[in-house]
PDB file of C-alpha atoms in Angstrom:
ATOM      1  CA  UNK A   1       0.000   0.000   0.000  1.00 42.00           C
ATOM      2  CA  UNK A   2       3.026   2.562   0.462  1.00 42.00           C
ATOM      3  CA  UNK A   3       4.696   1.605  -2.855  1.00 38.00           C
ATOM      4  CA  UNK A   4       1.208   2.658  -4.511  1.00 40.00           C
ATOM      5  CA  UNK A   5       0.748   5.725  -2.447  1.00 38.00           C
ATOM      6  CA  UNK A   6       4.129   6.951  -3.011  1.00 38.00           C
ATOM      7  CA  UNK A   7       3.913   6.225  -6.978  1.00 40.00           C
ATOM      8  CA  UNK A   8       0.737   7.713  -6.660  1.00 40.00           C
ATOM      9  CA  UNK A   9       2.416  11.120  -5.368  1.00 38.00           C
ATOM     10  CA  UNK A  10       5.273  11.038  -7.610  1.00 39.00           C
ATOM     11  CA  UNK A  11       3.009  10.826 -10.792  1.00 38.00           C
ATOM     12  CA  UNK A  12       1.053  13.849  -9.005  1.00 39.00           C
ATOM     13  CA  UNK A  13       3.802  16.178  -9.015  1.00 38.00           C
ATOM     14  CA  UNK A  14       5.451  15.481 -12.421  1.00 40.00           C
ATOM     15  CA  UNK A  15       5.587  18.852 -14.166  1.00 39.00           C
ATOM     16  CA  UNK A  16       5.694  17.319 -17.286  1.00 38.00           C
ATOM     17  CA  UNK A  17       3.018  17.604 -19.515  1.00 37.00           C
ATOM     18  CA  UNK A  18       1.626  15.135 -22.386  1.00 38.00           C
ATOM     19  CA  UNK A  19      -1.659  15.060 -23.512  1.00 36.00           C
ATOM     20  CA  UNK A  20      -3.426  13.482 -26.063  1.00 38.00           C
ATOM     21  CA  UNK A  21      -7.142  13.208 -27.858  1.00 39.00           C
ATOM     22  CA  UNK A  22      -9.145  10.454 -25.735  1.00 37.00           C
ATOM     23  CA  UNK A  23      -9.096   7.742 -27.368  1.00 43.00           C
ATOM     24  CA  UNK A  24      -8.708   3.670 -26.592  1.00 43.00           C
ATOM     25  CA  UNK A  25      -6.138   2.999 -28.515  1.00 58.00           C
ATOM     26  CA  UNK A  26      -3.443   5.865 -27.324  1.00 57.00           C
ATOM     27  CA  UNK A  27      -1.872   6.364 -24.142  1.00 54.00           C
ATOM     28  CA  UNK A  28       0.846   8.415 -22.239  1.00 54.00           C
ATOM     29  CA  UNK A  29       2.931   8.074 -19.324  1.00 50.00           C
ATOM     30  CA  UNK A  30       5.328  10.487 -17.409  1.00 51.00           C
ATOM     31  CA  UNK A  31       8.223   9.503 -15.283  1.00 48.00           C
ATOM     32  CA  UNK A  32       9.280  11.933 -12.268  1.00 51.00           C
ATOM     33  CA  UNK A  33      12.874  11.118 -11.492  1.00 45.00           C
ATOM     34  CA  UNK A  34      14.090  11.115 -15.291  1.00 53.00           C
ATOM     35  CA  UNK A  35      11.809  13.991 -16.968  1.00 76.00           C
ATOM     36  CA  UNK A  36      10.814  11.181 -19.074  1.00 81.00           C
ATOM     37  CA  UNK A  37       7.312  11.989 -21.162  1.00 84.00           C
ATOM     38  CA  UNK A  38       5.982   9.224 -23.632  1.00 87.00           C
ATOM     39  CA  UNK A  39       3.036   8.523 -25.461  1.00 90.00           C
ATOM     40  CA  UNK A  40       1.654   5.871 -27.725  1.00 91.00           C
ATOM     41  CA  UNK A  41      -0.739   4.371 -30.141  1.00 93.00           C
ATOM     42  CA  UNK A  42      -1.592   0.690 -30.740  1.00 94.00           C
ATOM     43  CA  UNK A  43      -4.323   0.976 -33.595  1.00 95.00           C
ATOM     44  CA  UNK A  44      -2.626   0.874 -37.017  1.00 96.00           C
ATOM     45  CA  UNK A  45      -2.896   3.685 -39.446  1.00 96.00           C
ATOM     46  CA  UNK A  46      -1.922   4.072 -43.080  1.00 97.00           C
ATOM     47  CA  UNK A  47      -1.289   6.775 -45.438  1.00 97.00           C
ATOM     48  CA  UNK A  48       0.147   7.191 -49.057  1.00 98.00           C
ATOM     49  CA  UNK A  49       0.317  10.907 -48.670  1.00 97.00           C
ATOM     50  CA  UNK A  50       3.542  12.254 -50.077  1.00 98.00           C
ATOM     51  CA  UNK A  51       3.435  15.767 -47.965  1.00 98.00           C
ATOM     52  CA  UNK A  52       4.083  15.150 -44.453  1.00 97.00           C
ATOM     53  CA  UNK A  53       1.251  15.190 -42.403  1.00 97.00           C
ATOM     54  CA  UNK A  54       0.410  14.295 -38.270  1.00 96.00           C
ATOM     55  CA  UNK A  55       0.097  11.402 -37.229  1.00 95.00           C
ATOM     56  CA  UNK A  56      -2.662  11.180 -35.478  1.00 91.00           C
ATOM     57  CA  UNK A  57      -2.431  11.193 -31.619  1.00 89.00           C
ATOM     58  CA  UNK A  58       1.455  11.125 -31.575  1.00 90.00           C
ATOM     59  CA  UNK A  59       1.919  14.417 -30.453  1.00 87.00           C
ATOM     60  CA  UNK A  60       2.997  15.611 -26.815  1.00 84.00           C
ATOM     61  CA  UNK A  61       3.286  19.306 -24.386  1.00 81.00           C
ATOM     62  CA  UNK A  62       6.229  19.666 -22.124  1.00 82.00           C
ATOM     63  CA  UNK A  63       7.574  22.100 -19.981  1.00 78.00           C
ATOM     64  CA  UNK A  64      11.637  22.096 -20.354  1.00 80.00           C
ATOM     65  CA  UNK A  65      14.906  24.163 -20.435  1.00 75.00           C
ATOM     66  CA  UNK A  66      17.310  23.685 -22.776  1.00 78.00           C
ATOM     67  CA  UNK A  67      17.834  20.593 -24.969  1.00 82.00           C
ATOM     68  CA  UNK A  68      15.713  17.633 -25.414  1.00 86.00           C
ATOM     69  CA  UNK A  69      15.942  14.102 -26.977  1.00 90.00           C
ATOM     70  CA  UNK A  70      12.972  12.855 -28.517  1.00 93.00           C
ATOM     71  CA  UNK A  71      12.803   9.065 -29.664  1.00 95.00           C
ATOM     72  CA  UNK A  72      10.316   7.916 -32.444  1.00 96.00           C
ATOM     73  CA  UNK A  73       9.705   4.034 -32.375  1.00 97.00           C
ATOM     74  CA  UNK A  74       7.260   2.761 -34.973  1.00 96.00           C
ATOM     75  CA  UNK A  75       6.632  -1.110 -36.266  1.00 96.00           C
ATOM     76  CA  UNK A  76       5.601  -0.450 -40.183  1.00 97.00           C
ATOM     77  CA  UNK A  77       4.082  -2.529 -43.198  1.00 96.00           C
ATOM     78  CA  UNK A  78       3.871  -1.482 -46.801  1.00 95.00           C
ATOM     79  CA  UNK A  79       5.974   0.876 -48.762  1.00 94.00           C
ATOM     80  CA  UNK A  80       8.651   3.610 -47.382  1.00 96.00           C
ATOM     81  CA  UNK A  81       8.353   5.760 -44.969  1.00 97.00           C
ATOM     82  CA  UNK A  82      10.063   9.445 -44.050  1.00 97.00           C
ATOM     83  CA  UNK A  83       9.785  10.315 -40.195  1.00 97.00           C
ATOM     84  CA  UNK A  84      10.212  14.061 -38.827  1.00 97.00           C
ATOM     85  CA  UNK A  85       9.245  15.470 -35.683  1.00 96.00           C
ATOM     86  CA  UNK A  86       8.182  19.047 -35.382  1.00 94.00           C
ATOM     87  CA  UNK A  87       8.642  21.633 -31.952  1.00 91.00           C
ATOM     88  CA  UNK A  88       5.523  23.479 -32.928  1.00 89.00           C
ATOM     89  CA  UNK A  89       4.798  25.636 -35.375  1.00 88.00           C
ATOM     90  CA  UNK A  90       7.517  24.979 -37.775  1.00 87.00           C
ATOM     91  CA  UNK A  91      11.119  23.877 -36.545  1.00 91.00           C
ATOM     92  CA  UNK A  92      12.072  20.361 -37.565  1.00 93.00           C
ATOM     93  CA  UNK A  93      14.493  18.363 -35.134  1.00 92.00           C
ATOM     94  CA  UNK A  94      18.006  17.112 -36.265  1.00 92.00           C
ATOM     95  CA  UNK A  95      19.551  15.523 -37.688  1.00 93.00           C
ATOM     96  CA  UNK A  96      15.922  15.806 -39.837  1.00 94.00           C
ATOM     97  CA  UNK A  97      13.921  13.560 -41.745  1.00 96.00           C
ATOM     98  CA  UNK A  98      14.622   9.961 -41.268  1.00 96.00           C
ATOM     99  CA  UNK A  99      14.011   6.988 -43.652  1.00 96.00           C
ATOM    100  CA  UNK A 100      12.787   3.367 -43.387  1.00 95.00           C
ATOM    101  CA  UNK A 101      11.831   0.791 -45.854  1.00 93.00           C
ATOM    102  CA  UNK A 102      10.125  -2.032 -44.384  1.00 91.00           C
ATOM    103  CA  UNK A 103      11.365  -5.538 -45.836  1.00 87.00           C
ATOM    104  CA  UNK A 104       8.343  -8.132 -44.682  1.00 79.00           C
ATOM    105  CA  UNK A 105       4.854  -7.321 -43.320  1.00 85.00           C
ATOM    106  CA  UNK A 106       5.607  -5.794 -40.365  1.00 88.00           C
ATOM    107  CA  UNK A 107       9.390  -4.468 -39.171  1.00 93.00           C
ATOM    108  CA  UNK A 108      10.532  -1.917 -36.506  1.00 94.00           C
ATOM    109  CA  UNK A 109      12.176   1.051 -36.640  1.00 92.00           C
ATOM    110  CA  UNK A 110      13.293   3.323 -33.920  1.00 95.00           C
ATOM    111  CA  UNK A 111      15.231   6.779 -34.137  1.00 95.00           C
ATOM    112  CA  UNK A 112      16.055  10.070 -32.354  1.00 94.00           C
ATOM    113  CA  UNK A 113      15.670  13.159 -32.253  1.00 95.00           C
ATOM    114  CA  UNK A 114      17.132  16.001 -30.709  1.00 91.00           C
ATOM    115  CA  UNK A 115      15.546  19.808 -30.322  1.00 89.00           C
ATOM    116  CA  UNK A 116      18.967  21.867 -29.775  1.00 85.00           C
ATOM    117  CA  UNK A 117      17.414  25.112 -28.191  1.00 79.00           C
ATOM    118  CA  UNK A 118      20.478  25.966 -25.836  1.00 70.00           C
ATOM    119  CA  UNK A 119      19.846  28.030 -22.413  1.00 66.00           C
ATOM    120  CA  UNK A 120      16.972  30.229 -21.432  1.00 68.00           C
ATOM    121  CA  UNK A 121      14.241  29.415 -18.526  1.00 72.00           C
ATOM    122  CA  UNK A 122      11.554  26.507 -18.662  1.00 76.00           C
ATOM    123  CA  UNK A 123       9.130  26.694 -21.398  1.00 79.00           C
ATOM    124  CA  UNK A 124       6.061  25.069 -23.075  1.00 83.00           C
ATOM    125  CA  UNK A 125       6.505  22.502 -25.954  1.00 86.00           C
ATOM    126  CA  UNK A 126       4.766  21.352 -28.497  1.00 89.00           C
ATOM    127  CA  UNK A 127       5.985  18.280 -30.468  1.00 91.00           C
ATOM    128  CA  UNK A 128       4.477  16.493 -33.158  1.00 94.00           C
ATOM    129  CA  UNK A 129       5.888  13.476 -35.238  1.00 96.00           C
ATOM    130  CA  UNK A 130       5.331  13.946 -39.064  1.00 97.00           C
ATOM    131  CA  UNK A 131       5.352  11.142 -42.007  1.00 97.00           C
ATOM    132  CA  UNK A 132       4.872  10.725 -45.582  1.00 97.00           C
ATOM    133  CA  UNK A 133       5.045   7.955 -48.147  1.00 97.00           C
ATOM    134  CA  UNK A 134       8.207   9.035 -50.345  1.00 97.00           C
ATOM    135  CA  UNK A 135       6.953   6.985 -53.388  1.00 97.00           C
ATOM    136  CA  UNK A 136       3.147   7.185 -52.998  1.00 97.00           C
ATOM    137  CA  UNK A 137       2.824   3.505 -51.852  1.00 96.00           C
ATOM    138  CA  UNK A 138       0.550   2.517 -48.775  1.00 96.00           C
ATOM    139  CA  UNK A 139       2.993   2.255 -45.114  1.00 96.00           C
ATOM    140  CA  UNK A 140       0.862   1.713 -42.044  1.00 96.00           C
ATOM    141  CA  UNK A 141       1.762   2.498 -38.605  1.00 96.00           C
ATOM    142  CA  UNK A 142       1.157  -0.844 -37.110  1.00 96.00           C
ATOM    143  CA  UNK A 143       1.826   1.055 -33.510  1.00 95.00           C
ATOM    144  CA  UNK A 144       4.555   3.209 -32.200  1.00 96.00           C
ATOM    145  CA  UNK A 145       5.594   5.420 -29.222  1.00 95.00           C
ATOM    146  CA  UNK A 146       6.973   8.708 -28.873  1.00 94.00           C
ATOM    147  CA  UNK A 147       9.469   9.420 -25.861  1.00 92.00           C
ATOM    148  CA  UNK A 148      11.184  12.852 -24.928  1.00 89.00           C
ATOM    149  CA  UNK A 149      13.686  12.687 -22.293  1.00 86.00           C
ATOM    150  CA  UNK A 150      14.189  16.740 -20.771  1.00 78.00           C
ATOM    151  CA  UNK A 151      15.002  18.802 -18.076  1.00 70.00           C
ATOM    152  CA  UNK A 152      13.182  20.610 -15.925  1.00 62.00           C
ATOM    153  CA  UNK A 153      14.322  22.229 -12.589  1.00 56.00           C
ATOM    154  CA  UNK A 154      11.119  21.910 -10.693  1.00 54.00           C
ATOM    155  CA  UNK A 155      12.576  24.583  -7.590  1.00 50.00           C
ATOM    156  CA  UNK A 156      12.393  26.880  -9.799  1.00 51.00           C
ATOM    157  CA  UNK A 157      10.127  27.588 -12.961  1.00 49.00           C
ATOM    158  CA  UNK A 158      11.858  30.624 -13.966  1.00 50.00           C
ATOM    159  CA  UNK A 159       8.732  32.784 -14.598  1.00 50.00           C
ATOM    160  CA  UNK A 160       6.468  30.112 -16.251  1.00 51.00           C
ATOM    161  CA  UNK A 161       3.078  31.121 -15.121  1.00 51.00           C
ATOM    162  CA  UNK A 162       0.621  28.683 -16.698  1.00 54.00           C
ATOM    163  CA  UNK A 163       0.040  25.229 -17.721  1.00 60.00           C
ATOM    164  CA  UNK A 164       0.964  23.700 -21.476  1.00 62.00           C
ATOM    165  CA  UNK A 165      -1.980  23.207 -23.156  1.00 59.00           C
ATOM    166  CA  UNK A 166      -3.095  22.790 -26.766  1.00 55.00           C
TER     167      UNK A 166
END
C-alpha cells in the first residue's frame, strides 16, 4: 500500500506535460525522477500521402529548459516511410527527416531526435511526429511510441506562469 501511495504522489507532481485526444487505442505516461514523457498508439494507421502530415495522436506538451531528446519508435508494413518530428509551429528536429523501408509485413524502426534550443528558462513545448510515403505507396503504422527525455528544474520555474496546453 506505500509503494502505490508513493507512486501515486510522484506521478502527481510530475511537471511534465503530455496530452493526447481520448481515445482507446493511445496512451501516455510520465516519469518523475528522469523527466521522461511518452506517449503511444496501438491501432494501425496508413497513409500514401507524399506531404508530411500528423500522425494522429502522436503528439505531446512539455515544460523544459534547454535541450531535449525525442525518440520515435514505430513497427511499419507497406511501402517507405520518411519520419520528422516538429517543436511546434515549424522547426524540424536534427539531424531531420529519417528513412525506413520495411522488408516483410511488419518491421521496426526506432530513431532520435534532438531539439537543440540551448539556455533560457523553462518553457512550453509542443511536439508532433510527421510522415509521408516518399513513393506514394501505402505504409501503415502498425503502432509506435513517442518518448522525450528533458530537463526541468522543478525549484524553480523561472517565470512560467501557466500550464501547457493545446
Amino acid at each position: 500500500m506505500a509503494v502505490a501511495t508513493v507512486a501515486a504522489a510522484a506521478l502527481a507532481a510530475v511537471p511534465a506535460y503530455a496530452l493526447m485526444d481520448s481515445q482507446p487505442d493511445a496512451g501516455v505516461t510520465s516519469y518523475a525522477p528522469t523527466r521522461r514523457t511518452t506517449v503511444y498508439r496501438t491501432e494501425a494507421v496508413t497513409t500514401a500521402e507524399t506531404r508530411f502530415r500528423k500522425i494522429p495522436l502522436m503528439k505531446l506538451f512539455v515544460q523544459a529548459r534547454g535541450a531535449a531528446t525525442i525518440r520515435f519508435s514505430g513497427d511499419f508494413s507497406g511501402g517507405p516511410v520518411e519520419i520528422e518530428i516538429l517543436r511546434l509551429p515549424r522547426r524540424q528536429l536534427e539531424p531531420g527527416v529519417a528513412h525506413f523501408t520495411p522488408a516483410g509485413d511488419a518491421e521496426s524502426f526506432s530513431y532520435d531526435f534532438v531539439d537543440t534550443r540551448r539556455g533560457g528558462g523553462i518553457e512550453c513545448r509542443r511536439y508532433a511526429v510527421r510522415w509521408r510515403s516518399p513513393t506514394g505507396a501505402e505504409v501503415t503504422l502498425n503502432h509506435g511510441s513517442v518518448t522525450i527525455d528533458h530537463r526541468f528544474d522543478d525549484t524553480t520555474r523561472d517565470g512560467l506562469k501557466k500550464t501547457c496546453v493545446d
